GROMACS .gro file of N, CA and C in nm:
model
  378
    1GLN      N    1  -2.985   8.183  -3.517
    1GLN     CA    2  -3.000   8.134  -3.620
    1GLN      C    3  -2.939   8.081  -3.678
    2VAL      N    4  -2.911   7.938  -3.690
    2VAL     CA    5  -2.816   7.753  -3.719
    2VAL      C    6  -2.810   7.819  -3.837
    3GLN      N    7  -2.679   7.819  -3.927
    3GLN     CA    8  -2.596   7.781  -4.026
    3GLN      C    9  -2.526   7.635  -3.994
    4LEU      N   10  -2.499   7.564  -4.092
    4LEU     CA   11  -2.434   7.472  -4.084
    4LEU      C   12  -2.355   7.473  -4.235
    5VAL      N   13  -2.262   7.442  -4.184
    5VAL     CA   14  -2.097   7.497  -4.306
    5VAL      C   15  -2.091   7.322  -4.317
    6GLU      N   16  -2.086   7.337  -4.489
    6GLU     CA   17  -1.990   7.265  -4.521
    6GLU      C   18  -1.870   7.274  -4.586
    7SER      N   19  -1.772   7.177  -4.580
    7SER     CA   20  -1.666   7.217  -4.691
    7SER      C   21  -1.668   7.074  -4.754
    8GLY      N   22  -1.507   6.995  -4.807
    8GLY     CA   23  -1.398   6.969  -4.906
    8GLY      C   24  -1.479   6.886  -5.038
    9GLY      N   25  -1.556   6.952  -5.114
    9GLY     CA   26  -1.595   6.892  -5.223
    9GLY      C   27  -1.502   6.966  -5.320
   10GLY      N   28  -1.544   6.932  -5.398
   10GLY     CA   29  -1.401   6.954  -5.547
   10GLY      C   30  -1.440   6.886  -5.645
   11LEU      N   31  -1.323   6.892  -5.721
   11LEU     CA   32  -1.301   6.844  -5.888
   11LEU      C   33  -1.216   6.763  -5.909
   12VAL      N   34  -1.271   6.619  -5.848
   12VAL     CA   35  -1.197   6.468  -5.871
   12VAL      C   36  -1.184   6.367  -5.982
   13GLN      N   37  -1.116   6.315  -6.035
   13GLN     CA   38  -1.123   6.193  -6.078
   13GLN      C   39  -1.095   6.066  -6.012
   14THR      N   40  -1.236   5.897  -6.076
   14THR     CA   41  -1.242   5.851  -6.098
   14THR      C   42  -1.176   5.725  -5.982
   15GLY      N   43  -1.192   5.705  -5.858
   15GLY     CA   44  -1.109   5.625  -5.764
   15GLY      C   45  -1.057   5.701  -5.690
   16ASP      N   46  -1.052   5.821  -5.719
   16ASP     CA   47  -0.989   5.911  -5.641
   16ASP      C   48  -1.081   5.935  -5.498
   17SER      N   49  -1.024   6.057  -5.385
   17SER     CA   50  -1.097   5.996  -5.224
   17SER      C   51  -1.162   6.170  -5.235
   18LEU      N   52  -1.252   6.180  -5.147
   18LEU     CA   53  -1.306   6.348  -5.080
   18LEU      C   54  -1.345   6.283  -4.963
   19ARG      N   55  -1.320   6.445  -4.856
   19ARG     CA   56  -1.402   6.384  -4.713
   19ARG      C   57  -1.425   6.512  -4.690
   20LEU      N   58  -1.604   6.509  -4.669
   20LEU     CA   59  -1.660   6.611  -4.675
   20LEU      C   60  -1.691   6.671  -4.481
   21SER      N   61  -1.697   6.756  -4.414
   21SER     CA   62  -1.736   6.812  -4.329
   21SER      C   63  -1.814   6.899  -4.352
   22CYS      N   64  -1.915   6.902  -4.203
   22CYS     CA   65  -2.037   6.940  -4.170
   22CYS      C   66  -2.066   6.969  -4.046
   23ALA      N   67  -2.011   7.104  -4.020
   23ALA     CA   68  -1.984   7.186  -3.916
   23ALA      C   69  -2.127   7.288  -3.862
   24ALA      N   70  -2.171   7.229  -3.719
   24ALA     CA   71  -2.318   7.407  -3.702
   24ALA      C   72  -2.294   7.484  -3.673
   25SER      N   73  -2.295   7.623  -3.731
   25SER     CA   74  -2.254   7.755  -3.619
   25SER      C   75  -2.403   7.819  -3.594
   26GLY      N   76  -2.338   7.918  -3.500
   26GLY     CA   77  -2.437   8.036  -3.482
   26GLY      C   78  -2.526   7.961  -3.369
   27ARG      N   79  -2.665   7.951  -3.320
   27ARG     CA   80  -2.663   7.887  -3.247
   27ARG      C   81  -2.824   7.755  -3.215
   28THR      N   82  -2.667   7.711  -3.182
   28THR     CA   83  -2.623   7.519  -3.223
   28THR      C   84  -2.721   7.453  -3.124
   29PHE      N   85  -2.700   7.497  -2.980
   29PHE     CA   86  -2.762   7.421  -2.915
   29PHE      C   87  -2.903   7.339  -2.934
   30ARG      N   88  -2.888   7.172  -2.888
   30ARG     CA   89  -2.960   7.058  -2.971
   30ARG      C   90  -3.020   7.088  -3.111
   31ILE      N   91  -2.914   7.095  -3.144
   31ILE     CA   92  -2.879   7.043  -3.294
   31ILE      C   93  -2.825   6.988  -3.324
   32TYR      N   94  -2.827   6.901  -3.464
   32TYR     CA   95  -2.726   6.767  -3.451
   32TYR      C   96  -2.716   6.732  -3.544
   33PRO      N   97  -2.563   6.771  -3.672
   33PRO     CA   98  -2.624   6.694  -3.798
   33PRO      C   99  -2.574   6.550  -3.788
   34MET      N  100  -2.616   6.502  -3.862
   34MET     CA  101  -2.652   6.349  -3.897
   34MET      C  102  -2.672   6.237  -4.023
   35GLY      N  103  -2.702   6.364  -4.122
   35GLY     CA  104  -2.757   6.339  -4.229
   35GLY      C  105  -2.655   6.382  -4.390
   36TRP      N  106  -2.624   6.277  -4.456
   36TRP     CA  107  -2.591   6.363  -4.649
   36TRP      C  108  -2.650   6.337  -4.721
   37PHE      N  109  -2.701   6.379  -4.746
   37PHE     CA  110  -2.803   6.379  -4.840
   37PHE      C  111  -2.707   6.434  -5.045
   38ARG      N  112  -2.827   6.413  -5.150
   38ARG     CA  113  -2.716   6.455  -5.254
   38ARG      C  114  -2.840   6.430  -5.425
   39GLN      N  115  -2.764   6.550  -5.481
   39GLN     CA  116  -2.859   6.574  -5.533
   39GLN      C  117  -2.786   6.599  -5.706
   40ALA      N  118  -2.808   6.549  -5.805
   40ALA     CA  119  -2.785   6.592  -5.883
   40ALA      C  120  -2.850   6.647  -6.050
   41PRO      N  121  -2.784   6.710  -6.124
   41PRO     CA  122  -2.912   6.821  -6.220
   41PRO      C  123  -2.978   6.671  -6.281
   42GLY      N  124  -3.157   6.771  -6.257
   42GLY     CA  125  -3.269   6.645  -6.287
   42GLY      C  126  -3.325   6.560  -6.168
   43LYS      N  127  -3.210   6.553  -6.093
   43LYS     CA  128  -3.250   6.419  -6.057
   43LYS      C  129  -3.314   6.489  -5.881
   44GLU      N  130  -3.379   6.384  -5.821
   44GLU     CA  131  -3.415   6.346  -5.714
   44GLU      C  132  -3.304   6.453  -5.618
   45ARG      N  133  -3.295   6.482  -5.488
   45ARG     CA  134  -3.262   6.503  -5.329
   45ARG      C  135  -3.270   6.334  -5.278
   46GLU      N  136  -3.153   6.219  -5.309
   46GLU     CA  137  -3.140   6.082  -5.291
   46GLU      C  138  -3.046   6.152  -5.137
   47VAL      N  139  -3.075   6.044  -5.014
   47VAL     CA  140  -3.015   6.017  -4.914
   47VAL      C  141  -2.883   5.891  -4.954
   48VAL      N  142  -2.768   5.976  -4.875
   48VAL     CA  143  -2.622   5.938  -4.914
   48VAL      C  144  -2.594   5.851  -4.808
   49ALA      N  145  -2.618   5.937  -4.708
   49ALA     CA  146  -2.585   5.823  -4.518
   49ALA      C  147  -2.691   5.907  -4.436
   50ALA      N  148  -2.620   5.860  -4.260
   50ALA     CA  149  -2.719   5.907  -4.175
   50ALA      C  150  -2.685   5.853  -4.063
   51ILE      N  151  -2.606   5.885  -3.973
   51ILE     CA  152  -2.571   5.879  -3.858
   51ILE      C  153  -2.628   5.918  -3.753
   52ASN      N  154  -2.658   5.827  -3.595
   52ASN     CA  155  -2.788   5.827  -3.501
   52ASN      C  156  -2.621   5.972  -3.406
   53TRP      N  157  -2.688   6.061  -3.355
   53TRP     CA  158  -2.645   6.141  -3.224
   53TRP      C  159  -2.502   6.017  -3.173
   54SER      N  160  -2.542   5.908  -3.077
   54SER     CA  161  -2.388   5.873  -3.060
   54SER      C  162  -2.348   5.828  -3.180
   55GLY      N  163  -2.378   5.802  -3.264
   55GLY     CA  164  -2.272   5.773  -3.361
   55GLY      C  165  -2.285   5.597  -3.378
   56SER      N  166  -2.371   5.542  -3.309
   56SER     CA  167  -2.359   5.420  -3.280
   56SER      C  168  -2.458   5.356  -3.366
   57SER      N  169  -2.506   5.390  -3.437
   57SER     CA  170  -2.597   5.342  -3.603
   57SER      C  171  -2.577   5.407  -3.685
   58THR      N  172  -2.526   5.342  -3.801
   58THR     CA  173  -2.577   5.415  -3.941
   58THR      C  174  -2.647   5.365  -4.031
   59TYR      N  175  -2.629   5.410  -4.170
   59TYR     CA  176  -2.728   5.432  -4.274
   59TYR      C  177  -2.606   5.442  -4.418
   60TYR      N  178  -2.623   5.345  -4.481
   60TYR     CA  179  -2.576   5.374  -4.562
   60TYR      C  180  -2.616   5.337  -4.746
   61ALA      N  181  -2.652   5.482  -4.865
   61ALA     CA  182  -2.770   5.418  -4.978
   61ALA      C  183  -2.639   5.270  -5.045
   62SER      N  184  -2.743   5.179  -5.072
   62SER     CA  185  -2.689   5.043  -5.125
   62SER      C  186  -2.563   5.117  -5.246
   63SER      N  187  -2.537   5.224  -5.350
   63SER     CA  188  -2.502   5.325  -5.443
   63SER      C  189  -2.382   5.316  -5.386
   64VAL      N  190  -2.388   5.333  -5.245
   64VAL     CA  191  -2.217   5.430  -5.167
   64VAL      C  192  -2.217   5.336  -5.080
   65LYS      N  193  -2.275   5.214  -5.024
   65LYS     CA  194  -2.176   5.120  -4.903
   65LYS      C  195  -2.058   5.033  -4.948
   66GLY      N  196  -1.983   5.056  -4.888
   66GLY     CA  197  -1.837   5.040  -4.901
   66GLY      C  198  -1.777   5.053  -4.923
   67ARG      N  199  -1.795   5.259  -5.047
   67ARG     CA  200  -1.746   5.276  -5.040
   67ARG      C  201  -1.732   5.415  -4.978
   68PHE      N  202  -1.843   5.456  -4.885
   68PHE     CA  203  -1.790   5.565  -4.859
   68PHE      C  204  -1.827   5.565  -4.666
   69THR      N  205  -1.798   5.650  -4.552
   69THR     CA  206  -1.832   5.604  -4.407
   69THR      C  207  -1.872   5.727  -4.339
   70ILE      N  208  -1.985   5.754  -4.293
   70ILE     CA  209  -2.034   5.835  -4.199
   70ILE      C  210  -1.968   5.838  -4.018
   71SER      N  211  -1.959   5.946  -4.016
   71SER     CA  212  -1.877   5.953  -3.928
   71SER      C  213  -1.888   6.047  -3.785
   72ARG      N  214  -1.923   6.072  -3.656
   72ARG     CA  215  -1.985   6.204  -3.633
   72ARG      C  216  -1.886   6.216  -3.500
   73ASP      N  217  -1.813   6.353  -3.464
   73ASP     CA  218  -1.768   6.397  -3.353
   73ASP      C  219  -1.852   6.450  -3.254
   74ASN      N  220  -1.827   6.379  -3.166
   74ASN     CA  221  -1.979   6.454  -3.023
   74ASN      C  222  -1.979   6.528  -2.995
   75ALA      N  223  -1.804   6.581  -2.962
   75ALA     CA  224  -1.745   6.659  -2.902
   75ALA      C  225  -1.783   6.816  -2.972
   76LYS      N  226  -1.803   6.809  -3.098
   76LYS     CA  227  -1.771   6.923  -3.185
   76LYS      C  228  -1.860   6.958  -3.277
   77ASN      N  229  -1.949   6.773  -3.194
   77ASN     CA  230  -2.103   6.863  -3.280
   77ASN      C  231  -2.113   6.849  -3.467
   78THR      N  232  -1.987   6.802  -3.498
   78THR     CA  233  -1.990   6.756  -3.660
   78THR      C  234  -1.960   6.692  -3.721
   79VAL      N  235  -2.004   6.647  -3.847
   79VAL     CA  236  -2.011   6.461  -3.893
   79VAL      C  237  -1.962   6.527  -4.060
   80HIS      N  238  -1.901   6.330  -4.056
   80HIS     CA  239  -1.775   6.381  -4.256
   80HIS      C  240  -1.861   6.209  -4.280
   81LEU      N  241  -1.803   6.274  -4.373
   81LEU     CA  242  -1.798   6.191  -4.519
   81LEU      C  243  -1.722   6.145  -4.574
   82GLN      N  244  -1.624   6.038  -4.507
   82GLN     CA  245  -1.536   5.993  -4.607
   82GLN      C  246  -1.523   5.924  -4.691
   83MET      N  247  -1.491   5.935  -4.889
   83MET     CA  248  -1.582   5.937  -4.970
   83MET      C  249  -1.445   5.901  -5.073
   84ASN      N  250  -1.455   5.753  -5.078
   84ASN     CA  251  -1.375   5.689  -5.119
   84ASN      C  252  -1.389   5.607  -5.291
   85SER      N  253  -1.287   5.596  -5.329
   85SER     CA  254  -1.352   5.458  -5.488
   85SER      C  255  -1.484   5.592  -5.545
   86LEU      N  256  -1.445   5.715  -5.620
   86LEU     CA  257  -1.547   5.746  -5.629
   86LEU      C  258  -1.567   5.711  -5.773
   87LYS      N  259  -1.684   5.767  -5.807
   87LYS     CA  260  -1.757   5.721  -5.960
   87LYS      C  261  -1.781   5.879  -5.992
   88PRO      N  262  -1.776   5.879  -6.171
   88PRO     CA  263  -1.838   5.994  -6.261
   88PRO      C  264  -2.046   5.958  -6.147
   89GLU      N  265  -2.124   5.839  -6.121
   89GLU     CA  266  -2.204   5.863  -6.044
   89GLU      C  267  -2.227   5.951  -5.947
   90ASP      N  268  -2.120   5.966  -5.936
   90ASP     CA  269  -2.138   6.029  -5.716
   90ASP      C  270  -2.137   6.172  -5.750
   91THR      N  271  -2.112   6.208  -5.895
   91THR     CA  272  -2.099   6.361  -5.870
   91THR      C  273  -2.206   6.495  -5.840
   92ALA      N  274  -2.267   6.504  -5.774
   92ALA     CA  275  -2.356   6.563  -5.728
   92ALA      C  276  -2.317   6.721  -5.660
   93ASN      N  277  -2.482   6.750  -5.583
   93ASN     CA  278  -2.435   6.860  -5.537
   93ASN      C  279  -2.414   6.805  -5.385
   94TYR      N  280  -2.352   6.825  -5.265
   94TYR     CA  281  -2.346   6.741  -5.104
   94TYR      C  282  -2.430   6.804  -5.090
   95TYR      N  283  -2.535   6.749  -4.966
   95TYR     CA  284  -2.625   6.843  -4.829
   95TYR      C  285  -2.576   6.856  -4.737
   96CYS      N  286  -2.553   6.863  -4.671
   96CYS     CA  287  -2.535   6.788  -4.521
   96CYS      C  288  -2.632   6.830  -4.392
   97ALA      N  289  -2.775   6.761  -4.367
   97ALA     CA  290  -2.877   6.792  -4.265
   97ALA      C  291  -2.852   6.729  -4.123
   98ALA      N  292  -2.937   6.823  -4.079
   98ALA     CA  293  -2.916   6.836  -3.945
   98ALA      C  294  -3.059   6.791  -3.882
   99THR      N  295  -3.054   6.771  -3.739
   99THR     CA  296  -3.207   6.739  -3.662
   99THR      C  297  -3.198   6.794  -3.531
  100THR      N  298  -3.292   6.848  -3.462
  100THR     CA  299  -3.360   6.886  -3.355
  100THR      C  300  -3.361   6.765  -3.189
  101ASN      N  301  -3.360   6.628  -3.298
  101ASN     CA  302  -3.387   6.536  -3.229
  101ASN      C  303  -3.289   6.407  -3.230
  102THR      N  304  -3.206   6.352  -3.107
  102THR     CA  305  -3.091   6.287  -3.098
  102THR      C  306  -3.191   6.093  -3.111
  103TYR      N  307  -3.191   6.055  -3.276
  103TYR     CA  308  -3.252   5.921  -3.229
  103TYR      C  309  -3.174   5.825  -3.242
  104GLN      N  310  -3.270   5.746  -3.189
  104GLN     CA  311  -3.183   5.627  -3.173
  104GLN      C  312  -3.141   5.525  -3.261
  105ARG      N  313  -3.196   5.529  -3.422
  105ARG     CA  314  -3.113   5.498  -3.447
  105ARG      C  315  -3.144   5.591  -3.584
  106ALA      N  316  -3.032   5.580  -3.691
  106ALA     CA  317  -3.019   5.665  -3.844
  106ALA      C  318  -3.121   5.663  -3.885
  107THR      N  319  -3.112   5.748  -3.946
  107THR     CA  320  -3.257   5.781  -4.005
  107THR      C  321  -3.219   5.793  -4.202
  108PRO      N  322  -3.305   5.774  -4.340
  108PRO     CA  323  -3.276   5.792  -4.448
  108PRO      C  324  -3.384   5.903  -4.398
  109ASP      N  325  -3.477   5.901  -4.384
  109ASP     CA  326  -3.647   6.002  -4.382
  109ASP      C  327  -3.585   6.139  -4.421
  110ASP      N  328  -3.595   6.216  -4.522
  110ASP     CA  329  -3.557   6.385  -4.523
  110ASP      C  330  -3.613   6.414  -4.422
  111ARG      N  331  -3.771   6.397  -4.428
  111ARG     CA  332  -3.871   6.422  -4.337
  111ARG      C  333  -3.822   6.491  -4.180
  112ARG      N  334  -3.744   6.424  -4.184
  112ARG     CA  335  -3.661   6.386  -4.027
  112ARG      C  336  -3.570   6.451  -4.005
  113TYR      N  337  -3.530   6.602  -4.085
  113TYR     CA  338  -3.402   6.632  -4.111
  113TYR      C  339  -3.459   6.803  -4.100
  114ASP      N  340  -3.431   6.907  -3.956
  114ASP     CA  341  -3.488   7.024  -3.993
  114ASP      C  342  -3.458   7.175  -4.030
  115TYR      N  343  -3.304   7.133  -4.052
  115TYR     CA  344  -3.219   7.195  -4.132
  115TYR      C  345  -3.047   7.149  -4.183
  116TRP      N  346  -3.038   7.264  -4.341
  116TRP     CA  347  -3.062   7.223  -4.474
  116TRP      C  348  -2.863   7.332  -4.476
  117GLY      N  349  -2.790   7.187  -4.508
  117GLY     CA  350  -2.635   7.280  -4.549
  117GLY      C  351  -2.667   7.375  -4.717
  118GLN      N  352  -2.527   7.433  -4.766
  118GLN     CA  353  -2.601   7.512  -4.863
  118GLN      C  354  -2.533   7.427  -4.983
  119GLY      N  355  -2.473   7.354  -4.981
  119GLY     CA  356  -2.415   7.228  -5.001
  119GLY      C  357  -2.263   7.276  -5.067
  120THR      N  358  -2.212   7.155  -5.080
  120THR     CA  359  -2.094   7.137  -5.171
  120THR      C  360  -2.063   7.051  -5.300
  121GLN      N  361  -1.992   7.138  -5.394
  121GLN     CA  362  -2.029   7.054  -5.508
  121GLN      C  363  -1.930   6.901  -5.526
  122VAL      N  364  -1.971   6.799  -5.527
  122VAL     CA  365  -1.824   6.700  -5.581
  122VAL      C  366  -1.885   6.688  -5.721
  123THR      N  367  -1.737   6.657  -5.805
  123THR     CA  368  -1.752   6.705  -5.900
  123THR      C  369  -1.657   6.509  -5.974
  124VAL      N  370  -1.660   6.422  -5.962
  124VAL     CA  371  -1.637   6.320  -6.100
  124VAL      C  372  -1.612   6.323  -6.203
  125SER      N  373  -1.482   6.348  -6.301
  125SER     CA  374  -1.423   6.332  -6.385
  125SER      C  375  -1.351   6.182  -6.413
  126SER      N  376  -1.390   6.105  -6.575
  126SER     CA  377  -1.378   5.983  -6.617
  126SER      C  378  -1.230   5.979  -6.630
   0.00000   0.00000   0.00000
């Protein structure tokens, strides 16, 4: 059984930073964490950032571009999301997503992801 373990969420103030991490545990061979999504109460899940298997291609939602940075450690098969200049509108449950495919380019399409983490809550107060 594959499990994606997320960490790094918390309660912060506007302008603060957080670093989210996601690692695959269990039978992780050919399972690659590559995306971050978020969902706020009453809203649809939306892509935040994505990265390809090698880390050479990235995608960012327009709302976070310039503030968030996604990175991946191929040796450890982990993905991170550095979130700077946080805003109240960033408040959401953040989910790590993994795929069994080594896509050449980062993809924001949630249909391409096969595994999802339990979510880590990020709350930004004003």
